[in-house]
PDB file of C-alpha atoms in Angstrom:
ATOM      1  CA  MET A   1      60.499 -26.022 115.250  1.00  0.00           C
ATOM      2  CA  LYS A   2      63.058 -23.570 116.631  1.00  0.00           C
ATOM      3  CA  LEU A   3      63.928 -20.670 114.347  1.00  0.00           C
ATOM      4  CA  ARG A   4      67.192 -18.821 114.826  1.00  0.00           C
ATOM      5  CA  VAL A   5      67.160 -15.437 113.181  1.00  0.00           C
ATOM      6  CA  LYS A   6      70.393 -13.552 112.795  1.00  0.00           C
ATOM      7  CA  THR A   7      70.519  -9.999 114.064  1.00  0.00           C
ATOM      8  CA  SER A   8      70.883  -8.637 110.547  1.00  0.00           C
ATOM      9  CA  ARG A   9      67.695 -10.453 109.493  1.00  0.00           C
ATOM     10  CA  ILE A  10      65.811  -8.999 112.464  1.00  0.00           C
ATOM     11  CA  PHE A  11      67.262  -5.568 111.713  1.00  0.00           C
ATOM     12  CA  PHE A  12      65.982  -5.631 108.151  1.00  0.00           C
ATOM     13  CA  SER A  13      62.709  -7.383 108.932  1.00  0.00           C
ATOM     14  CA  ILE A  14      61.570  -4.429 111.016  1.00  0.00           C
ATOM     15  CA  LEU A  15      61.799  -2.123 108.016  1.00  0.00           C
ATOM     16  CA  GLY A  16      58.211  -2.911 107.133  1.00  0.00           C
ATOM     17  CA  PHE A  17      56.757  -2.639 110.614  1.00  0.00           C
ATOM     18  CA  VAL A  18      56.502   0.874 111.970  1.00  0.00           C
ATOM     19  CA  LEU A  19      54.749   1.715 115.201  1.00  0.00           C
ATOM     20  CA  VAL A  20      52.044   4.328 114.746  1.00  0.00           C
ATOM     21  CA  ALA A  21      50.794   4.490 118.344  1.00  0.00           C
ATOM     22  CA  LEU A  22      50.828   2.520 121.541  1.00  0.00           C
ATOM     23  CA  THR A  23      47.613   0.545 121.365  1.00  0.00           C
ATOM     24  CA  SER A  24      47.508  -0.766 124.890  1.00  0.00           C
ATOM     25  CA  ALA A  25      48.139   0.797 128.266  1.00  0.00           C
ATOM     26  CA  ARG A  26      47.857  -2.529 130.085  1.00  0.00           C
ATOM     27  CA  ALA A  27      50.796  -3.296 132.393  1.00  0.00           C
ATOM     28  CA  GLN A  28      53.019  -6.264 131.624  1.00  0.00           C
ATOM     29  CA  ASN A  29      51.679  -9.649 132.597  1.00  0.00           C
ATOM     30  CA  PHE A  30      53.974 -12.663 132.879  1.00  0.00           C
ATOM     31  CA  ALA A  31      53.106 -16.361 133.078  1.00  0.00           C
ATOM     32  CA  ILE A  32      54.631 -19.755 132.393  1.00  0.00           C
ATOM     33  CA  GLN A  33      53.447 -21.445 129.221  1.00  0.00           C
ATOM     34  CA  THR A  34      54.627 -24.512 127.332  1.00  0.00           C
ATOM     35  CA  ASN A  35      55.419 -23.806 123.688  1.00  0.00           C
ATOM     36  CA  GLY A  36      55.217 -27.201 121.983  1.00  0.00           C
ATOM     37  CA  ASP A  37      58.591 -28.851 121.548  1.00  0.00           C
ATOM     38  CA  LEU A  38      60.336 -25.647 122.653  1.00  0.00           C
ATOM     39  CA  GLY A  39      59.324 -26.268 126.267  1.00  0.00           C
ATOM     40  CA  GLU A  40      58.386 -23.875 129.024  1.00  0.00           C
ATOM     41  CA  MET A  41      58.797 -20.154 128.552  1.00  0.00           C
ATOM     42  CA  ILE A  42      57.878 -17.025 130.462  1.00  0.00           C
ATOM     43  CA  THR A  43      55.227 -15.211 128.419  1.00  0.00           C
ATOM     44  CA  MET A  44      55.046 -11.424 128.224  1.00  0.00           C
ATOM     45  CA  ASN A  45      51.992  -9.336 127.316  1.00  0.00           C
ATOM     46  CA  GLY A  46      51.299  -5.625 127.827  1.00  0.00           C
ATOM     47  CA  VAL A  47      53.257  -2.407 128.308  1.00  0.00           C
ATOM     48  CA  VAL A  48      56.487  -2.133 130.328  1.00  0.00           C
ATOM     49  CA  ASP A  49      55.932   0.104 133.351  1.00  0.00           C
ATOM     50  CA  SER A  50      57.527   0.760 136.742  1.00  0.00           C
ATOM     51  CA  GLY A  51      56.304  -2.574 138.161  1.00  0.00           C
ATOM     52  CA  VAL A  52      57.713  -4.768 135.389  1.00  0.00           C
ATOM     53  CA  GLN A  53      60.713  -6.059 137.337  1.00  0.00           C
ATOM     54  CA  GLY A  54      58.681  -7.146 140.365  1.00  0.00           C
ATOM     55  CA  ARG A  55      56.074  -8.938 138.255  1.00  0.00           C
ATOM     56  CA  PHE A  56      58.766 -10.652 136.173  1.00  0.00           C
ATOM     57  CA  ASP A  57      60.724 -11.692 139.280  1.00  0.00           C
ATOM     58  CA  ALA A  58      57.641 -13.286 140.842  1.00  0.00           C
ATOM     59  CA  VAL A  59      57.347 -15.663 137.884  1.00  0.00           C
ATOM     60  CA  ALA A  60      61.074 -16.113 137.204  1.00  0.00           C
ATOM     61  CA  LYS A  61      62.047 -16.912 140.808  1.00  0.00           C
ATOM     62  CA  ALA A  62      59.314 -19.554 141.016  1.00  0.00           C
ATOM     63  CA  ASN A  63      60.653 -21.076 137.761  1.00  0.00           C
ATOM     64  CA  PRO A  64      64.443 -20.666 137.848  1.00  0.00           C
ATOM     65  CA  SER A  65      65.129 -23.184 135.082  1.00  0.00           C
ATOM     66  CA  VAL A  66      63.057 -21.217 132.546  1.00  0.00           C
ATOM     67  CA  LYS A  67      65.413 -18.851 130.727  1.00  0.00           C
ATOM     68  CA  THR A  68      63.417 -17.855 127.643  1.00  0.00           C
ATOM     69  CA  LEU A  69      61.075 -14.875 127.499  1.00  0.00           C
ATOM     70  CA  TRP A  70      58.290 -15.369 124.941  1.00  0.00           C
ATOM     71  CA  ILE A  71      57.187 -11.908 123.843  1.00  0.00           C
ATOM     72  CA  GLN A  72      53.631 -12.364 122.647  1.00  0.00           C
ATOM     73  CA  ASN A  73      52.426  -8.759 122.638  1.00  0.00           C
ATOM     74  CA  CYS A  74      54.555  -5.916 123.974  1.00  0.00           C
ATOM     75  CA  GLN A  75      53.366  -2.498 122.851  1.00  0.00           C
ATOM     76  CA  GLY A  76      56.309  -0.627 124.340  1.00  0.00           C
ATOM     77  CA  SER A  77      56.982   1.116 127.614  1.00  0.00           C
ATOM     78  CA  ASN A  78      55.907   4.231 129.432  1.00  0.00           C
ATOM     79  CA  ASP A  79      59.355   4.826 130.959  1.00  0.00           C
ATOM     80  CA  ASP A  80      62.532   4.441 128.894  1.00  0.00           C
ATOM     81  CA  GLY A  81      64.782   4.187 131.951  1.00  0.00           C
ATOM     82  CA  VAL A  82      62.712   1.358 133.448  1.00  0.00           C
ATOM     83  CA  ASN A  83      62.600  -0.404 130.089  1.00  0.00           C
ATOM     84  CA  ILE A  84      66.366  -0.218 129.600  1.00  0.00           C
ATOM     85  CA  ALA A  85      66.966  -1.439 133.173  1.00  0.00           C
ATOM     86  CA  PHE A  86      64.653  -4.408 132.527  1.00  0.00           C
ATOM     87  CA  CYS A  87      66.453  -5.129 129.247  1.00  0.00           C
ATOM     88  CA  ARG A  88      69.822  -5.062 130.996  1.00  0.00           C
ATOM     89  CA  TYR A  89      68.477  -7.439 133.657  1.00  0.00           C
ATOM     90  CA  LEU A  90      67.400  -9.907 130.952  1.00  0.00           C
ATOM     91  CA  TYR A  91      70.752  -9.669 129.189  1.00  0.00           C
ATOM     92  CA  ASP A  92      72.857  -9.820 132.356  1.00  0.00           C
ATOM     93  CA  ASN A  93      70.921 -12.879 133.573  1.00  0.00           C
ATOM     94  CA  CYS A  94      71.317 -14.734 130.261  1.00  0.00           C
ATOM     95  CA  TYR A  95      67.697 -14.834 129.129  1.00  0.00           C
ATOM     96  CA  SER A  96      66.891 -15.641 125.520  1.00  0.00           C
ATOM     97  CA  THR A  97      63.954 -14.020 123.760  1.00  0.00           C
ATOM     98  CA  TYR A  98      61.453 -15.645 121.433  1.00  0.00           C
ATOM     99  CA  MET A  99      58.641 -14.426 119.176  1.00  0.00           C
ATOM    100  CA  GLY A 100      56.246 -16.661 117.245  1.00  0.00           C
ATOM    101  CA  ALA A 101      54.447 -16.020 113.960  1.00  0.00           C
ATOM    102  CA  THR A 102      51.564 -14.022 115.453  1.00  0.00           C
ATOM    103  CA  ASP A 103      53.578 -12.199 118.097  1.00  0.00           C
ATOM    104  CA  GLN A 104      54.374  -8.489 118.082  1.00  0.00           C
ATOM    105  CA  ALA A 105      56.738  -6.100 119.804  1.00  0.00           C
ATOM    106  CA  HIS A 106      56.682  -2.376 119.221  1.00  0.00           C
ATOM    107  CA  SER A 107      58.792   0.500 120.454  1.00  0.00           C
ATOM    108  CA  GLY A 108      60.350  -0.493 123.801  1.00  0.00           C
ATOM    109  CA  GLY A 109      59.145  -4.042 123.157  1.00  0.00           C
ATOM    110  CA  VAL A 110      61.743  -4.256 120.391  1.00  0.00           C
ATOM    111  CA  ASP A 111      64.384  -3.282 122.965  1.00  0.00           C
ATOM    112  CA  VAL A 112      63.142  -6.160 125.157  1.00  0.00           C
ATOM    113  CA  PHE A 113      63.376  -8.588 122.235  1.00  0.00           C
ATOM    114  CA  MET A 114      66.857  -7.366 121.340  1.00  0.00           C
ATOM    115  CA  ALA A 115      67.979  -7.812 124.984  1.00  0.00           C
ATOM    116  CA  GLY A 116      68.001 -11.589 124.640  1.00  0.00           C
ATOM    117  CA  ARG A 117      71.399 -13.276 124.744  1.00  0.00           C
ATOM    118  CA  GLU A 118      69.948 -15.340 121.926  1.00  0.00           C
ATOM    119  CA  ARG A 119      67.022 -14.058 119.897  1.00  0.00           C
ATOM    120  CA  PHE A 120      64.610 -16.336 118.055  1.00  0.00           C
ATOM    121  CA  ALA A 121      61.804 -15.037 115.861  1.00  0.00           C
ATOM    122  CA  ASP A 122      59.462 -16.479 113.322  1.00  0.00           C
ATOM    123  CA  PRO A 123      59.817 -14.533 110.052  1.00  0.00           C
ATOM    124  CA  SER A 124      56.179 -13.399 110.430  1.00  0.00           C
ATOM    125  CA  ALA A 125      56.670 -11.873 113.897  1.00  0.00           C
ATOM    126  CA  GLN A 126      56.037  -8.126 113.903  1.00  0.00           C
ATOM    127  CA  LEU A 127      58.647  -5.691 115.216  1.00  0.00           C
ATOM    128  CA  GLY A 128      57.865  -1.968 115.045  1.00  0.00           C
ATOM    129  CA  VAL A 129      60.149   0.971 115.739  1.00  0.00           C
ATOM    130  CA  HIS A 130      59.780   4.747 115.701  1.00  0.00           C
ATOM    131  CA  THR A 131      61.403   7.944 116.847  1.00  0.00           C
ATOM    132  CA  TRP A 132      60.733   9.357 120.312  1.00  0.00           C
ATOM    133  CA  ALA A 133      59.690  12.878 121.242  1.00  0.00           C
ATOM    134  CA  TYR A 134      59.924  15.348 124.080  1.00  0.00           C
ATOM    135  CA  GLY A 135      56.697  16.752 125.489  1.00  0.00           C
ATOM    136  CA  ASN A 136      57.263  19.907 123.429  1.00  0.00           C
ATOM    137  CA  GLY A 137      57.174  17.902 120.196  1.00  0.00           C
ATOM    138  CA  THR A 138      60.913  17.833 119.448  1.00  0.00           C
ATOM    139  CA  LEU A 139      61.701  14.485 117.861  1.00  0.00           C
ATOM    140  CA  GLY A 140      64.700  12.366 118.764  1.00  0.00           C
ATOM    141  CA  ARG A 141      65.617  12.090 115.091  1.00  0.00           C
ATOM    142  CA  ASP A 142      65.870  15.896 114.881  1.00  0.00           C
ATOM    143  CA  LEU A 143      68.614  16.092 117.515  1.00  0.00           C
ATOM    144  CA  PRO A 144      72.259  16.005 116.393  1.00  0.00           C
ATOM    145  CA  MET A 145      73.722  12.501 116.456  1.00  0.00           C
ATOM    146  CA  ASN A 146      76.108  13.516 119.254  1.00  0.00           C
ATOM    147  CA  HIS A 147      73.324  14.895 121.480  1.00  0.00           C
ATOM    148  CA  PRO A 148      73.574  13.435 125.025  1.00  0.00           C
ATOM    149  CA  ASP A 149      69.896  12.426 125.028  1.00  0.00           C
ATOM    150  CA  HIS A 150      70.768   9.596 122.648  1.00  0.00           C
ATOM    151  CA  ASP A 151      73.241   8.120 125.143  1.00  0.00           C
ATOM    152  CA  LEU A 152      70.721   6.057 127.171  1.00  0.00           C
ATOM    153  CA  PHE A 153      70.013   3.864 124.164  1.00  0.00           C
ATOM    154  CA  LEU A 154      73.456   3.953 122.553  1.00  0.00           C
ATOM    155  CA  ASP A 155      75.149   3.007 125.820  1.00  0.00           C
ATOM    156  CA  HIS A 156      72.636   0.223 126.453  1.00  0.00           C
ATOM    157  CA  TYR A 157      73.030  -1.377 123.034  1.00  0.00           C
ATOM    158  CA  ALA A 158      76.826  -1.117 123.119  1.00  0.00           C
ATOM    159  CA  ALA A 159      76.971  -2.562 126.660  1.00  0.00           C
ATOM    160  CA  THR A 160      75.056  -5.661 125.677  1.00  0.00           C
ATOM    161  CA  TRP A 161      75.816  -7.570 122.491  1.00  0.00           C
ATOM    162  CA  MET A 162      76.294  -4.869 119.830  1.00  0.00           C
ATOM    163  CA  THR A 163      79.504  -3.195 118.823  1.00  0.00           C
ATOM    164  CA  THR A 164      79.522   0.587 119.157  1.00  0.00           C
ATOM    165  CA  GLN A 165      78.985   0.914 115.392  1.00  0.00           C
ATOM    166  CA  GLU A 166      76.127  -1.623 115.352  1.00  0.00           C
ATOM    167  CA  ALA A 167      74.523   0.174 118.304  1.00  0.00           C
ATOM    168  CA  SER A 168      74.689   3.480 116.478  1.00  0.00           C
ATOM    169  CA  ASP A 169      73.407   2.007 113.203  1.00  0.00           C
ATOM    170  CA  PHE A 170      70.495   0.235 114.886  1.00  0.00           C
ATOM    171  CA  TYR A 171      69.487   3.148 117.113  1.00  0.00           C
ATOM    172  CA  PHE A 172      69.551   5.791 114.379  1.00  0.00           C
ATOM    173  CA  PHE A 173      67.709   3.383 112.065  1.00  0.00           C
ATOM    174  CA  THR A 174      64.896   3.156 114.629  1.00  0.00           C
ATOM    175  CA  LEU A 175      64.706   6.953 114.851  1.00  0.00           C
ATOM    176  CA  SER A 176      64.246   7.182 111.087  1.00  0.00           C
ATOM    177  CA  LYS A 177      61.069   5.055 111.133  1.00  0.00           C
ATOM    178  CA  GLY A 178      57.727   6.518 112.068  1.00  0.00           C
ATOM    179  CA  ASP A 179      56.660   9.469 114.160  1.00  0.00           C
ATOM    180  CA  ALA A 180      56.587   9.412 117.930  1.00  0.00           C
ATOM    181  CA  ASP A 181      52.822   9.194 118.112  1.00  0.00           C
TER     182      ASP A 181
END
């Protein structure tokens, strides 16, 4: 059964799921898997790192008709720039994203989920967000809203499917939830 969840529902469903820490340092793994009546999907498990695009391309190019990314367990990324570039690739190439009842995406994994042209999630899927921090401990949520270090995310969200106001609302909401660690 395919579940379409509106953006506002996803936005509010993540209120209860806050990332406390990245629990896995394993690099992203991708594979093709059939998901019942929903058909074939590219599965995603692990942490987004500098090799994510190459590993994704290896599976996607061998399966060009598969345009849905099934995020089973994405605990975030270790490079925001790489993560945003991967998200833009998914959006620009018209991938949809899907999460089932036991699936989870945290931190940068939520960005990957939100990058889908269409986003489908079971109401029990877990999405966790948090603020980010510099190495010196300064938190993203402590910077003024017009600080240029927010622009990577604000520009990304506004360049995909969100209005400028929705991008700002979503991004600053994520910063208000949970500490960086």
